Amino acid sequence: MLAYSKKCQISGVVKCMSNSEVETLIKIGELAEKRPKQPDLVLFIGRSGGELIDNAKHCYLESVRGKYKFKTIFYTNSPAAATELTANGVPFNSELDMDLITQAALVVCDDFHWRSGVLEFMTKGAKLFQLWHGIPLKSIGLIQAATEHKNMPPDRKRWLEFGYSGYDAVLSTSPYVSEEIFSRAFGAKEFVDFGYPRNDVLLRPSLKLDKLDMINVPKNLLTRLQAHRKAGGKVVVYMPTFRDYKGDGTLAAGHYLDLRSLSEFGKRTNTLFMLKFHPYVKDIPVNLPENCIFCPPAADVYPLLRFTDMLLTDYSSIYFDYLLLNRPIHFHIPDKEEYEEKDRKFMLNFDDWTPGRKSRAQEECFAALEEILANGGDDGFAGERLRMRDILFKYQDDQAAVRCCEFVERLLGI
């Protein structure tokens, strides 16, 4: 056991398991590593254990659409995801079928939480293609682990070092992102600048999205957004990030605007707010005030973004993707210094890399939003958004998932 335990401890598995459970995982890992792989079998793992969101969803669905040379398994432990996939006739696996999973030659994922459990051991010997889930503004991975931080426990540092390492390839969006950010944050053999599959739905030539695009997208929200805009109103999507230093799962850990005041502003300006909070925020009000609609944390918000007129955020990496639409972005940052001190350092200079107006107080935020909306969306930052978009996105088309699937074939050598 000791010969194998170092990597287990780094992954955060050992500390929450008995010795016998750890020994079982070790045996599974040894068996998987020796198991002959099916050279054309790919295991896709959805975000956070199988949610149908982000790059894993859109890359997997492209593999279903297209005529590629590999076979796929999509693993999910989410009952909601299983229901959606079944309803749309898309194959998936919700059982930890050891005989099947240990034969996968390649794992495609967009986070690393699955590596803290049995899947990490069942996939020993497989190649790893990390799609990740966003260009980071705040520090991540090996950079975060190497940054002195008073709130960083030692086991968190080891977990970051493990989770961000060991990849055959990491997906990026441009040479700049690969060289200046991801090559410092990840341990990988190569970085590929294909763009994010989830952004394909932002860039489709037609506004019409197909049934696979719309899997795990709340259809009632799409109807509401379209109706409001058709009637002459504006839609603002509010997507703040989560504060680790307020990690209690409360709404206060996820944003700093009063929802009733947001509603009053919306009624006065004919603005509909779509609220999409971080999945860590748990106590969302059951009944939101008028002019505020809620997109569930585990839903895929990307097909809805092109039906919005502005993004309201703070430090969330969503704003990088929103650059592809070249629509106004407002940054409400009342806790910037506290966030940097207690939560994350920024990888990029905040002021240089946030092309939009900033506010610290709620009244200041509403005043800026009203002015931008009254000016037809002109916030004075359109040119800066385009300049930044061209640095961060090598491709600005709807073919990222296709490029990723073609690369999967190259990784497999088929």
Coordinates of C-alpha atoms in Angstrom, one line a residue:
M1 CA 0.0 0.0 0.0
L2 CA 2.7 2.5 0.9
A3 CA 4.2 2.2 -2.6
Y4 CA 1.0 3.5 -4.0
S5 CA -0.3 5.7 -1.2
K6 CA 1.4 9.0 -2.1
K7 CA -0.7 9.7 -5.1
C8 CA -3.8 8.6 -3.3
Q9 CA -3.1 11.0 -0.4
I10 CA -2.5 13.9 -2.8
S11 CA -5.9 13.2 -4.6
G12 CA -7.7 13.6 -1.3
V13 CA -9.2 10.1 -1.4
V14 CA -7.3 8.5 1.6
K15 CA -8.3 10.9 4.2
C16 CA -12.0 10.1 4.0
M17 CA -11.7 6.3 3.6
S18 CA -10.9 3.3 5.7
N19 CA -7.7 1.4 5.0
S20 CA -9.7 -1.5 3.5
E21 CA -11.5 0.9 1.1
V22 CA -8.2 2.5 0.1
E23 CA -6.7 -1.0 -0.5
T24 CA -9.7 -1.8 -2.7
L25 CA -9.1 1.3 -4.8
I26 CA -5.5 0.5 -5.2
K27 CA -6.3 -2.9 -6.5
I28 CA -8.8 -1.4 -8.9
G29 CA -6.1 1.0 -10.1
E30 CA -3.6 -1.8 -10.6
L31 CA -6.1 -3.9 -12.5
A32 CA -7.2 -1.0 -14.7
E33 CA -3.6 -0.1 -15.5
K34 CA -2.9 -3.6 -16.7
R35 CA -6.2 -3.9 -18.6
P36 CA -5.8 -3.8 -22.4
K37 CA -7.6 -0.7 -23.7
Q38 CA -10.1 -0.6 -26.5
P39 CA -8.1 1.8 -28.8
D40 CA -11.3 3.6 -30.0
L41 CA -13.2 3.8 -26.7
V42 CA -13.6 7.3 -25.1
L43 CA -15.1 8.1 -21.7
F44 CA -16.7 11.5 -21.3
I45 CA -17.3 12.6 -17.8
G46 CA -19.7 15.5 -17.2
R47 CA -19.0 18.4 -15.0
S48 CA -19.1 17.7 -11.2
G49 CA -19.9 14.0 -11.6
G50 CA -22.0 14.1 -14.7
E51 CA -23.9 17.4 -15.1
L52 CA -24.9 18.2 -18.7
I53 CA -23.2 21.6 -18.9
D54 CA -20.1 23.2 -20.3
N55 CA -17.6 21.8 -22.7
A56 CA -18.1 18.1 -21.8
K57 CA -21.7 18.3 -22.8
H58 CA -21.2 20.1 -26.1
C59 CA -18.2 18.0 -27.1
Y60 CA -19.9 14.8 -26.3
L61 CA -23.0 15.8 -28.2
E62 CA -20.9 16.6 -31.2
S63 CA -19.4 13.1 -31.0
V64 CA -23.0 11.8 -31.2
R65 CA -23.9 14.1 -34.1
G66 CA -20.7 13.5 -36.2
K67 CA -19.3 10.5 -37.9
Y68 CA -16.1 9.9 -35.9
K69 CA -14.0 6.9 -35.7
F70 CA -14.3 6.4 -31.9
K71 CA -17.0 5.0 -29.6
T72 CA -18.1 6.9 -26.6
I73 CA -19.4 6.5 -23.1
F74 CA -20.9 9.5 -21.3
Y75 CA -20.8 8.8 -17.5
T76 CA -23.2 10.7 -15.2
N77 CA -24.5 10.1 -11.7
S78 CA -27.1 12.8 -12.1
P79 CA -30.7 11.5 -12.3
A80 CA -31.7 14.8 -14.0
A81 CA -29.0 14.3 -16.7
A82 CA -30.0 10.7 -17.2
T83 CA -33.7 11.8 -17.7
E84 CA -32.7 14.4 -20.2
L85 CA -30.4 12.1 -22.2
T86 CA -33.1 9.3 -22.2
A87 CA -35.8 11.7 -23.4
N88 CA -33.5 12.8 -26.3
G89 CA -32.4 9.3 -27.2
V90 CA -28.7 10.0 -26.4
P91 CA -26.7 7.1 -24.9
F92 CA -25.1 7.4 -21.5
N93 CA -23.9 5.2 -18.6
S94 CA -25.0 5.9 -15.0
E95 CA -23.4 2.7 -13.6
L96 CA -19.8 2.4 -12.6
D97 CA -19.3 -0.5 -15.0
M98 CA -15.8 -1.6 -14.1
D99 CA -15.4 -4.0 -17.1
L100 CA -16.3 -1.2 -19.5
I101 CA -14.7 1.8 -18.0
T102 CA -11.3 0.2 -17.4
Q103 CA -11.2 -0.4 -21.2
A104 CA -11.4 3.3 -22.1
A105 CA -8.3 4.5 -23.9
L106 CA -9.1 8.2 -23.3
V107 CA -11.0 10.2 -20.7
V108 CA -12.4 13.6 -21.8
C109 CA -13.5 15.9 -18.9
D110 CA -13.9 19.6 -18.1
D111 CA -13.1 19.5 -14.4
F112 CA -11.2 17.2 -12.0
H113 CA -13.5 16.4 -9.1
W114 CA -14.1 12.9 -10.5
R115 CA -10.4 12.3 -9.8
S116 CA -11.1 12.2 -6.0
G117 CA -13.1 9.0 -6.3
V118 CA -13.2 5.6 -7.8
L119 CA -13.2 6.8 -11.4
E120 CA -9.6 8.1 -10.9
F121 CA -8.6 4.4 -10.3
M122 CA -10.8 2.8 -12.9
T123 CA -9.2 5.0 -15.6
K124 CA -5.6 4.2 -14.8
G125 CA -3.6 3.8 -18.0
A126 CA -6.0 5.9 -20.1
K127 CA -5.0 9.2 -21.7
L128 CA -6.6 12.4 -20.3
F129 CA -7.9 15.3 -22.4
Q130 CA -8.9 18.2 -20.1
L131 CA -11.4 20.6 -21.7
W132 CA -11.6 22.8 -18.6
H133 CA -14.4 25.3 -18.0
G134 CA -13.2 28.7 -18.6
I135 CA -10.4 31.2 -19.1
P136 CA -9.4 32.3 -15.6
L137 CA -9.3 35.8 -14.3
K138 CA -8.5 34.6 -10.8
S139 CA -5.6 32.2 -10.0
I140 CA -6.1 28.5 -10.5
G141 CA -4.2 25.3 -10.4
L142 CA -0.5 25.2 -10.0
I143 CA -0.4 29.0 -9.8
Q144 CA -2.9 29.0 -7.0
A145 CA -1.1 26.2 -5.2
A146 CA 2.2 28.1 -5.4
T147 CA 0.7 31.4 -4.2
E148 CA 1.1 32.2 -0.5
H149 CA -2.4 32.5 1.0
K150 CA -3.3 32.6 4.6
N151 CA -6.6 30.7 3.9
M152 CA -4.9 27.9 1.9
P153 CA -4.8 24.6 4.0
P154 CA -1.9 22.2 3.1
D155 CA -4.3 19.5 1.9
R156 CA -5.9 22.0 -0.5
K157 CA -2.5 22.8 -2.0
R158 CA -1.8 19.1 -2.5
W159 CA -5.2 18.6 -4.1
L160 CA -4.6 21.5 -6.5
E161 CA -1.2 20.1 -7.5
F162 CA -2.7 16.7 -8.2
G163 CA -5.9 17.8 -9.9
Y164 CA -4.2 20.2 -12.3
S165 CA -1.5 17.7 -13.4
G166 CA -1.2 14.5 -15.4
Y167 CA -2.9 15.5 -18.6
D168 CA -2.0 14.4 -22.1
A169 CA -3.7 17.6 -23.4
V170 CA -5.5 20.7 -22.1
L171 CA -7.9 22.6 -24.3
S172 CA -7.3 26.3 -24.7
T173 CA -8.7 29.2 -26.7
S174 CA -5.6 30.9 -28.1
P175 CA -1.8 30.9 -28.1
Y176 CA -1.9 33.7 -25.5
V177 CA -4.1 31.7 -23.1
S178 CA -2.0 28.6 -23.6
E179 CA 1.4 30.3 -23.1
E180 CA 0.5 32.9 -20.4
I181 CA -2.1 31.1 -18.4
F182 CA -2.7 27.4 -18.9
S183 CA 0.9 26.3 -19.3
R184 CA 1.6 27.8 -15.9
A185 CA -1.6 26.5 -14.3
F186 CA -1.7 22.9 -15.6
G187 CA 0.8 20.0 -15.9
A188 CA 0.2 18.7 -19.4
K189 CA 2.1 17.4 -22.4
E190 CA 0.4 19.8 -24.8
F191 CA -2.1 22.6 -25.1
V192 CA -4.5 22.9 -28.0
D193 CA -6.1 26.2 -29.1
F194 CA -9.4 25.0 -30.5
G195 CA -11.8 27.1 -28.5
Y196 CA -14.6 26.0 -26.2
P197 CA -17.3 23.7 -27.5
R198 CA -19.9 25.4 -25.3
N199 CA -19.3 28.6 -27.2
D200 CA -20.4 27.1 -30.5
V201 CA -24.1 27.8 -29.5
L202 CA -23.2 31.5 -29.2
L203 CA -21.8 31.6 -32.7
R204 CA -24.2 29.5 -34.8
P205 CA -25.0 31.3 -38.0
S206 CA -28.7 30.9 -37.3
L207 CA -30.5 31.7 -34.0
K208 CA -32.1 28.3 -34.3
L209 CA -30.6 25.7 -32.0
D210 CA -31.2 22.0 -32.4
K211 CA -32.6 19.6 -29.9
L212 CA -29.2 18.5 -28.7
D213 CA -28.1 22.1 -28.1
M214 CA -31.2 22.5 -26.0
I215 CA -30.6 19.4 -23.7
N216 CA -30.7 20.7 -20.1
V217 CA -31.7 24.2 -21.1
P218 CA -34.9 25.4 -19.4
K219 CA -37.3 25.9 -22.3
N220 CA -39.5 28.2 -20.3
L221 CA -36.6 30.6 -19.8
L222 CA -35.9 30.7 -23.5
T223 CA -39.6 31.5 -24.2
R224 CA -39.6 34.2 -21.6
L225 CA -36.4 35.9 -22.9
Q226 CA -37.5 35.8 -26.5
A227 CA -41.0 37.2 -25.6
H228 CA -39.5 40.1 -23.5
R229 CA -37.1 41.2 -26.2
K230 CA -39.7 40.9 -28.9
A231 CA -41.9 43.2 -26.9
G232 CA -39.2 45.8 -26.8
G233 CA -37.6 45.0 -23.4
K234 CA -34.0 44.3 -22.6
V235 CA -32.5 41.2 -20.9
V236 CA -29.6 41.4 -18.5
V237 CA -28.0 38.1 -17.3
Y238 CA -26.6 38.4 -13.8
M239 CA -23.8 35.8 -13.2
P240 CA -21.6 36.5 -10.2
T241 CA -19.1 34.0 -8.9
F242 CA -18.8 32.3 -5.5
R243 CA -16.7 33.5 -2.5
D244 CA -14.8 30.7 -1.0
Y245 CA -14.2 32.8 2.1
K246 CA -17.9 32.9 2.6
G247 CA -18.3 29.2 1.9
D248 CA -21.5 28.6 3.7
G249 CA -23.7 28.1 0.7
T250 CA -25.8 31.2 1.4
L251 CA -26.9 33.7 -1.2
A252 CA -24.6 36.2 0.5
A253 CA -21.7 34.1 -0.6
G254 CA -22.7 34.5 -4.2
H255 CA -23.7 38.1 -4.8
Y256 CA -24.0 41.6 -3.4
L257 CA -27.2 43.1 -5.0
D258 CA -30.6 43.2 -3.3
L259 CA -33.0 41.3 -5.4
R260 CA -36.0 43.4 -4.6
S261 CA -34.1 46.5 -5.6
L262 CA -33.1 44.7 -8.8
S263 CA -36.7 43.9 -9.5
E264 CA -37.8 47.6 -9.0
F265 CA -35.1 48.7 -11.4
G266 CA -36.3 46.1 -13.9
K267 CA -39.9 47.2 -13.7
R268 CA -38.9 50.9 -14.1
T269 CA -36.6 50.3 -17.1
N270 CA -38.5 47.4 -18.8
T271 CA -35.5 45.1 -18.0
L272 CA -35.7 41.4 -17.3
F273 CA -32.9 39.9 -15.2
M274 CA -32.0 36.3 -15.6
L275 CA -30.1 35.2 -12.5
K276 CA -27.6 32.4 -12.8
F277 CA -25.7 31.8 -9.5
H278 CA -22.7 29.6 -8.9
P279 CA -23.6 25.9 -8.1
Y280 CA -22.2 26.3 -4.6
V281 CA -25.0 28.8 -3.7
K282 CA -27.8 26.7 -2.3
D283 CA -30.4 29.0 -0.6
I284 CA -31.9 30.5 -3.7
P285 CA -35.3 32.1 -2.9
V286 CA -38.3 29.9 -4.0
N287 CA -40.2 32.9 -5.2
L288 CA -38.2 35.6 -6.9
P289 CA -39.5 39.1 -7.3
E290 CA -41.1 40.4 -10.5
N291 CA -38.7 40.9 -13.5
C292 CA -36.3 38.3 -12.1
I293 CA -36.1 34.8 -13.4
F294 CA -33.8 32.0 -12.2
C295 CA -31.6 29.7 -14.2
P296 CA -30.8 26.6 -12.1
P297 CA -27.1 26.2 -11.3
A298 CA -26.9 22.7 -13.0
A299 CA -28.7 24.0 -16.2
D300 CA -26.8 24.9 -19.4
V301 CA -27.0 28.6 -19.7
Y302 CA -25.0 29.0 -22.8
P303 CA -27.8 28.5 -25.4
L304 CA -29.7 31.3 -23.6
L305 CA -26.8 33.9 -23.6
R306 CA -27.3 35.1 -27.2
F307 CA -30.9 36.1 -26.2
T308 CA -29.5 38.6 -23.6
D309 CA -28.4 42.2 -24.1
M310 CA -25.9 42.7 -21.3
L311 CA -23.9 40.7 -18.8
L312 CA -23.7 41.8 -15.1
T313 CA -21.0 40.0 -13.2
D314 CA -18.0 40.4 -10.9
Y315 CA -15.0 38.1 -11.1
S316 CA -16.6 35.2 -13.0
S317 CA -14.8 33.9 -16.1
I318 CA -18.2 33.9 -18.0
Y319 CA -17.3 37.4 -19.2
F320 CA -14.5 36.1 -21.4
D321 CA -16.9 34.0 -23.3
Y322 CA -19.4 36.8 -23.5
L323 CA -16.8 38.8 -25.4
L324 CA -17.7 36.7 -28.4
L325 CA -21.1 38.4 -28.5
N326 CA -19.5 41.9 -28.2
R327 CA -22.3 43.1 -25.9
P328 CA -21.8 45.3 -22.8
I329 CA -20.4 43.8 -19.6
H330 CA -20.8 45.6 -16.2
F331 CA -18.6 44.6 -13.3
H332 CA -20.1 45.0 -9.8
I333 CA -17.1 44.6 -7.4
P334 CA -17.9 45.9 -3.9
D335 CA -15.5 43.4 -2.2
K336 CA -12.6 43.5 -4.6
E337 CA -9.8 44.0 -2.0
E338 CA -11.4 41.5 0.4
Y339 CA -11.8 39.0 -2.4
E340 CA -8.1 39.2 -3.4
E341 CA -7.0 39.0 0.3
K342 CA -9.2 36.2 1.5
D343 CA -10.2 34.2 -1.6
R344 CA -8.1 34.3 -4.8
K345 CA -5.4 36.5 -6.3
F346 CA -5.9 37.6 -9.8
M347 CA -3.9 36.0 -12.6
L348 CA -4.4 39.0 -14.9
N349 CA -4.4 42.6 -14.0
F350 CA -8.0 43.2 -13.1
D351 CA -8.4 46.8 -14.5
D352 CA -6.5 45.9 -17.7
W353 CA -8.5 42.8 -18.5
T354 CA -12.1 43.9 -17.6
P355 CA -13.5 45.8 -20.6
G356 CA -16.5 47.4 -19.0
R357 CA -17.7 49.9 -16.3
K358 CA -17.1 49.1 -12.7
S359 CA -19.3 49.8 -9.6
R360 CA -18.8 49.4 -5.9
A361 CA -22.2 50.5 -4.5
Q362 CA -25.6 49.2 -5.6
E363 CA -26.9 52.7 -6.6
E364 CA -23.8 53.2 -8.7
C365 CA -24.4 49.9 -10.4
F366 CA -28.0 50.7 -11.2
A367 CA -27.1 54.1 -12.5
A368 CA -24.5 52.6 -14.9
L369 CA -26.9 49.9 -16.1
E370 CA -29.6 52.5 -16.8
E371 CA -27.3 54.7 -18.8
I372 CA -26.0 51.9 -20.9
L373 CA -29.5 50.6 -21.6
A374 CA -30.6 54.1 -22.5
N375 CA -27.7 54.5 -24.9
G376 CA -28.7 51.4 -26.8
G377 CA -26.0 49.2 -25.2
D378 CA -23.2 51.6 -25.9
D379 CA -20.9 51.6 -22.9
G380 CA -17.8 53.0 -24.6
F381 CA -16.0 49.6 -24.4
A382 CA -16.9 48.0 -27.7
G383 CA -13.5 48.5 -29.3
E384 CA -11.7 47.2 -26.2
R385 CA -13.9 44.1 -26.1
L386 CA -13.1 43.3 -29.7
R387 CA -9.3 43.8 -29.1
M388 CA -9.4 41.5 -26.1
R389 CA -11.6 38.9 -27.9
D390 CA -9.0 38.7 -30.7
I391 CA -6.2 38.0 -28.1
L392 CA -8.2 35.4 -26.2
F393 CA -9.9 33.5 -29.0
K394 CA -8.0 32.2 -32.0
Y395 CA -11.2 30.9 -33.6
Q396 CA -14.5 32.8 -33.5
D397 CA -16.8 30.3 -35.2
D398 CA -19.1 27.4 -34.2
Q399 CA -16.6 24.6 -34.9
A400 CA -14.8 24.2 -31.6
A401 CA -16.5 20.8 -30.8
V402 CA -15.6 19.5 -34.2
R403 CA -12.0 20.4 -33.8
C404 CA -12.0 18.7 -30.4
C405 CA -13.5 15.5 -31.7
E406 CA -11.0 15.5 -34.6
F407 CA -8.2 15.9 -32.0
V408 CA -9.6 13.0 -30.0
E409 CA -9.1 10.8 -33.1
R410 CA -5.5 12.0 -33.3
L411 CA -4.9 11.4 -29.5
L412 CA -6.2 7.8 -30.1
G413 CA -4.1 7.4 -33.2
I414 CA -7.1 6.3 -35.3

